[in-house]
Tab-separated table of C-alpha atoms in Angstrom:
chain	number	residue	atom	x	y	z
A	1	MET	CA	0.000	0.000	0.000
A	2	ARG	CA	1.281	3.473	-0.862
A	3	PHE	CA	0.115	7.075	-0.592
A	4	VAL	CA	-0.271	8.878	-3.911
A	5	GLY	CA	-2.501	11.859	-3.093
A	6	ASN	CA	-1.772	13.475	0.248
A	7	ARG	CA	-4.301	16.267	-0.296
A	8	ALA	CA	-7.119	13.749	-0.677
A	9	LEU	CA	-6.294	12.353	2.761
A	10	PHE	CA	-7.151	15.728	4.303
A	11	GLY	CA	-10.631	15.412	2.811
A	12	ALA	CA	-10.957	11.920	4.279
A	13	ALA	CA	-9.862	13.200	7.702
A	14	ALA	CA	-12.509	15.949	7.568
A	15	MET	CA	-15.303	13.492	6.782
A	16	ILE	CA	-14.242	11.050	9.492
A	17	ALA	CA	-13.963	13.810	12.123
A	18	VAL	CA	-17.481	15.080	11.376
A	19	GLY	CA	-18.843	11.533	11.444
A	20	ILE	CA	-17.406	11.060	14.937
A	21	ILE	CA	-18.996	14.322	16.116
A	22	LEU	CA	-22.426	13.363	14.775
A	23	SER	CA	-22.251	9.916	16.369
A	24	MET	CA	-21.315	11.502	19.698
A	25	MET	CA	-24.288	13.868	19.417
A	26	ALA	CA	-26.600	10.932	18.694
A	27	SER	CA	-25.123	8.990	21.617
A	28	TYR	CA	-25.858	11.879	23.989
A	29	TYR	CA	-29.421	12.108	22.707
A	30	PHE	CA	-30.218	8.450	23.341
A	31	ALA	CA	-28.000	7.657	26.341
A	32	ASN	CA	-28.258	10.764	28.519
A	33	GLY	CA	-30.875	13.030	30.005
A	34	SER	CA	-34.627	12.762	30.068
A	35	GLU	CA	-37.388	13.553	27.629
A	36	ASP	CA	-37.701	17.044	29.141
A	37	GLU	CA	-34.072	17.939	28.418
A	38	GLY	CA	-32.908	19.411	25.157
A	39	ILE	CA	-29.699	18.642	23.302
A	40	THR	CA	-26.511	19.602	25.069
A	41	ARG	CA	-25.828	23.299	25.598
A	42	SER	CA	-22.348	22.717	26.982
A	43	ARG	CA	-20.147	25.604	25.943
A	44	TRP	CA	-16.963	23.530	25.770
A	45	TRP	CA	-18.693	20.951	23.533
A	46	TRP	CA	-19.886	23.487	21.001
A	47	GLU	CA	-16.507	25.252	21.030
A	48	ILE	CA	-14.856	21.953	20.141
A	49	VAL	CA	-17.446	21.314	17.438
A	50	LEU	CA	-16.982	24.779	15.944
A	51	ASN	CA	-13.199	24.424	15.828
A	52	VAL	CA	-13.438	20.985	14.222
A	53	GLU	CA	-15.916	22.406	11.700
A	54	ILE	CA	-13.553	25.240	10.752
A	55	LEU	CA	-10.689	22.782	10.350
A	56	SER	CA	-12.836	20.375	8.314
A	57	VAL	CA	-13.965	23.094	5.893
A	58	ALA	CA	-10.329	24.130	5.478
A	59	PHE	CA	-9.354	20.524	4.757
A	60	ILE	CA	-12.075	20.144	2.104
A	61	TRP	CA	-11.032	23.450	0.530
A	62	PHE	CA	-7.366	22.414	0.542
A	63	THR	CA	-8.238	19.041	-0.993
A	64	HIS	CA	-10.218	20.461	-3.923
A	65	ILE	CA	-9.053	23.992	-4.708
A	66	ASP	CA	-6.055	23.163	-6.919
A	67	ARG	CA	-8.162	20.729	-8.944
A	68	VAL	CA	-10.824	23.407	-9.384
A	69	LYS	CA	-8.248	25.976	-10.535
A	70	ALA	CA	-6.661	23.510	-12.955
A	71	ALA	CA	-9.984	22.672	-14.619
A	72	SER	CA	-11.947	24.605	-17.216
A	73	GLY	CA	-15.400	24.493	-18.752
A	74	TRP	CA	-17.767	21.803	-17.527
A	75	GLN	CA	-14.984	20.007	-15.658
A	76	ALA	CA	-14.532	23.083	-13.480
A	77	ALA	CA	-18.272	23.045	-12.763
A	78	VAL	CA	-18.089	19.378	-11.743
A	79	ARG	CA	-15.170	19.997	-9.414
A	80	LEU	CA	-16.888	23.012	-7.890
A	81	LEU	CA	-19.944	20.833	-7.263
A	82	GLN	CA	-17.748	18.216	-5.621
A	83	MET	CA	-16.084	20.800	-3.404
A	84	GLY	CA	-19.386	22.487	-2.544
A	85	GLY	CA	-20.973	19.168	-1.672
A	86	GLY	CA	-18.054	18.315	0.608
A	87	ILE	CA	-18.232	21.670	2.406
A	88	VAL	CA	-21.991	21.397	2.946
A	89	ALA	CA	-21.547	17.839	4.254
A	90	VAL	CA	-18.887	18.679	6.847
A	91	LEU	CA	-20.982	21.624	8.071
A	92	LEU	CA	-23.884	19.364	9.101
A	93	PRO	CA	-23.271	19.830	12.871
A	94	VAL	CA	-23.602	23.592	12.302
A	95	TRP	CA	-26.887	23.060	10.450
A	96	VAL	CA	-28.080	20.953	13.388
A	97	ALA	CA	-27.136	23.704	15.854
A	98	LEU	CA	-28.928	26.362	13.800
A	99	ALA	CA	-32.042	24.193	13.533
A	100	ALA	CA	-31.886	23.534	17.280
A	101	ALA	CA	-31.751	27.254	18.031
A	102	GLN	CA	-34.628	27.984	15.659
A	103	LEU	CA	-36.881	25.114	16.758
A	104	GLY	CA	-36.135	25.146	20.482
A	105	TRP	CA	-34.308	21.824	20.612
A	106	PHE	CA	-31.918	23.163	23.259
A	107	GLU	CA	-34.855	23.404	25.679
A	108	SER	CA	-36.881	20.363	24.591
A	109	ARG	CA	-35.341	17.542	22.623
A	110	PRO	CA	-36.844	16.775	19.204
A	111	PRO	CA	-38.828	13.562	18.699
A	112	VAL	CA	-37.186	10.656	16.906
A	113	SER	CA	-39.391	11.360	13.879
A	114	TYR	CA	-37.526	14.654	13.398
A	115	ILE	CA	-34.224	12.814	13.472
A	116	ASN	CA	-35.506	10.389	10.849
A	117	MET	CA	-36.530	13.340	8.683
A	118	VAL	CA	-33.088	14.966	9.002
A	119	VAL	CA	-31.394	11.685	8.074
A	120	MET	CA	-33.591	11.277	4.992
A	121	ILE	CA	-32.938	14.866	3.884
A	122	CYS	CA	-29.184	14.400	4.271
A	123	LEU	CA	-29.157	11.123	2.347
A	124	ALA	CA	-31.297	12.664	-0.409
A	125	ALA	CA	-28.929	15.636	-0.687
A	126	TRP	CA	-25.929	13.313	-0.853
A	127	MET	CA	-27.564	11.242	-3.598
A	128	PHE	CA	-28.513	14.395	-5.508
A	129	VAL	CA	-24.940	15.705	-5.583
A	130	TRP	CA	-23.548	12.289	-6.490
A	131	LEU	CA	-26.048	11.771	-9.333
A	132	ALA	CA	-25.651	15.373	-10.519
A	133	VAL	CA	-21.888	14.884	-10.885
A	134	LEU	CA	-22.376	11.638	-12.826
A	135	ALA	CA	-25.057	13.228	-15.015
A	136	VAL	CA	-22.894	16.220	-15.948
A	137	GLN	CA	-19.905	13.964	-16.676
A	138	THR	CA	-22.031	11.640	-18.809
A	139	ILE	CA	-23.733	14.418	-20.804
A	140	MET	CA	-20.662	16.574	-21.409
A	141	ALA	CA	-18.210	13.744	-22.084
A	142	LYS	CA	-20.847	11.928	-24.198
A	143	GLN	CA	-20.077	8.608	-22.529
A	144	LEU	CA	-21.416	6.875	-19.452
A	145	ALA	CA	-19.575	8.023	-16.338
A	146	MET	CA	-18.904	5.170	-13.953
A	147	PRO	CA	-19.274	5.691	-10.187
A	148	TRP	CA	-15.906	6.029	-8.492
A	149	PHE	CA	-16.221	2.700	-6.661
A	150	MET	CA	-16.627	0.878	-9.989
A	151	ARG	CA	-13.323	2.155	-11.372
A	152	THR	CA	-11.526	-1.085	-10.604
A	153	ASP	CA	-11.825	-4.531	-12.145
A	154	ILE	CA	-11.321	-6.323	-8.821
A	155	LEU	CA	-14.587	-7.247	-7.116
A	156	TRP	CA	-13.327	-7.220	-3.524
A	157	ARG	CA	-12.016	-3.680	-3.949
A	158	ARG	CA	-15.439	-2.550	-5.136
A	159	VAL	CA	-16.988	-4.138	-2.057
A	160	VAL	CA	-14.415	-2.535	0.244
A	161	ARG	CA	-15.087	0.885	-1.276
A	162	ILE	CA	-18.792	0.716	-0.374
A	163	SER	CA	-18.406	-1.383	2.789
A	164	PRO	CA	-19.283	1.430	5.278
A	165	MET	CA	-22.597	2.041	3.508
A	166	LEU	CA	-23.342	-1.687	3.383
A	167	LEU	CA	-22.604	-2.025	7.101
A	168	ALA	CA	-24.828	0.974	7.855
A	169	PHE	CA	-27.810	-0.481	5.998
A	170	ILE	CA	-27.298	-3.907	7.600
A	171	LEU	CA	-27.212	-2.269	11.042
A	172	ILE	CA	-30.340	-0.238	10.250
A	173	GLY	CA	-32.171	-3.402	9.209
A	174	ILE	CA	-31.145	-5.330	12.329
A	175	GLU	CA	-31.874	-2.535	14.806
A	176	THR	CA	-35.174	-1.550	13.196
A	177	ASN	CA	-36.315	-5.159	13.305
A	178	ASN	CA	-35.310	-5.481	16.977
A	179	GLY	CA	-36.581	-2.065	18.054
A	180	GLY	CA	-33.085	-0.855	18.967
A	181	VAL	CA	-31.434	2.538	18.583
A	182	ALA	CA	-27.790	1.588	17.963
A	183	HIS	CA	-28.125	2.492	14.282
A	184	TYR	CA	-28.808	6.124	15.197
A	185	ILE	CA	-25.493	6.214	17.068
A	186	TYR	CA	-23.198	4.324	14.706
A	187	CYS	CA	-24.653	5.065	11.265
A	188	PRO	CA	-23.643	8.771	11.184
A	189	PHE	CA	-20.020	7.677	11.502
A	190	LEU	CA	-20.468	4.905	8.930
A	191	PHE	CA	-22.135	7.222	6.412
A	192	TYR	CA	-19.380	9.811	6.802
A	193	LEU	CA	-16.775	7.070	6.561
A	194	GLN	CA	-18.445	6.232	3.250
A	195	GLY	CA	-18.082	9.907	2.348
A	196	ALA	CA	-14.377	9.589	3.121
A	197	MET	CA	-13.900	6.535	0.903
A	198	PRO	CA	-13.593	8.436	-2.431
A	199	TYR	CA	-10.808	10.525	-0.883
A	200	LEU	CA	-9.096	7.400	0.453
A	201	ALA	CA	-9.493	5.689	-2.928
A	202	ARG	CA	-7.712	8.601	-4.589
A	203	GLY	CA	-5.052	9.052	-1.926
A	204	VAL	CA	-4.158	5.417	-1.226
A	205	ARG	CA	-3.221	2.720	-3.699
A	206	PHE	CA	-2.711	-0.993	-3.099
A	207	ASP	CA	0.355	-2.740	-4.468
A	208	GLY	CA	-0.098	-3.356	-8.175
A	209	GLU	CA	-2.855	-0.760	-8.510
A	210	ALA	CA	-2.239	2.069	-10.995
A	211	ASP	CA	-1.951	5.668	-9.825
A	212	PRO	CA	-5.107	7.776	-10.285
A	213	ALA	CA	-5.429	9.637	-13.575
A	214	PRO	CA	-4.918	13.427	-13.330
A	215	ASP	CA	-8.577	14.032	-14.228
A	216	GLU	CA	-10.015	11.295	-12.004
A	217	GLY	CA	-12.740	12.768	-9.832
A	218	LEU	CA	-13.461	12.248	-6.174
A	219	LEU	CA	-17.065	11.104	-6.603
């Protein structure tokens, strides 16, 4: 195994850090307090979150900006969409805090149905950006753009590249069937680990695997 794209690893680190934060927030919701308590208002917690958010946005910017500057035409638009999607994704804890302030979640915790709605919105937004990138690449290049995880002929590598998402859906199925809540705690990390996988796929190569092409995208 060798490292071939150090900048991409910063993007992976940003996604993983935000996934950990979201899982910790979910853990506090389900494991602490009572129904009459809102989400945590601890100053030190939100200071840590804000600093991690600033660092994560900087990492995403650093990962993408040179590729954006080097591109032109529709390729520049695709790379801007990739960078914008990454920035919006790592800012999710900020969106949660803003929603909490607006809807009073700091005083009275939201029902689980609200959490389900937020999860569905986030997954839909992620799918929209991913499909939009593939659609633009397919239309402008006039050939079918393959998803990043399919850009290898080795089956086990394809499975590894989508393994966090597969684990998340398996956990959701098991916990939903058993009436548990573990999926709310662990799936945010798994989904963001999945978000980190394109960056890892670009930045890390196994022995015998070719280096990424200069124009190979991150989604």
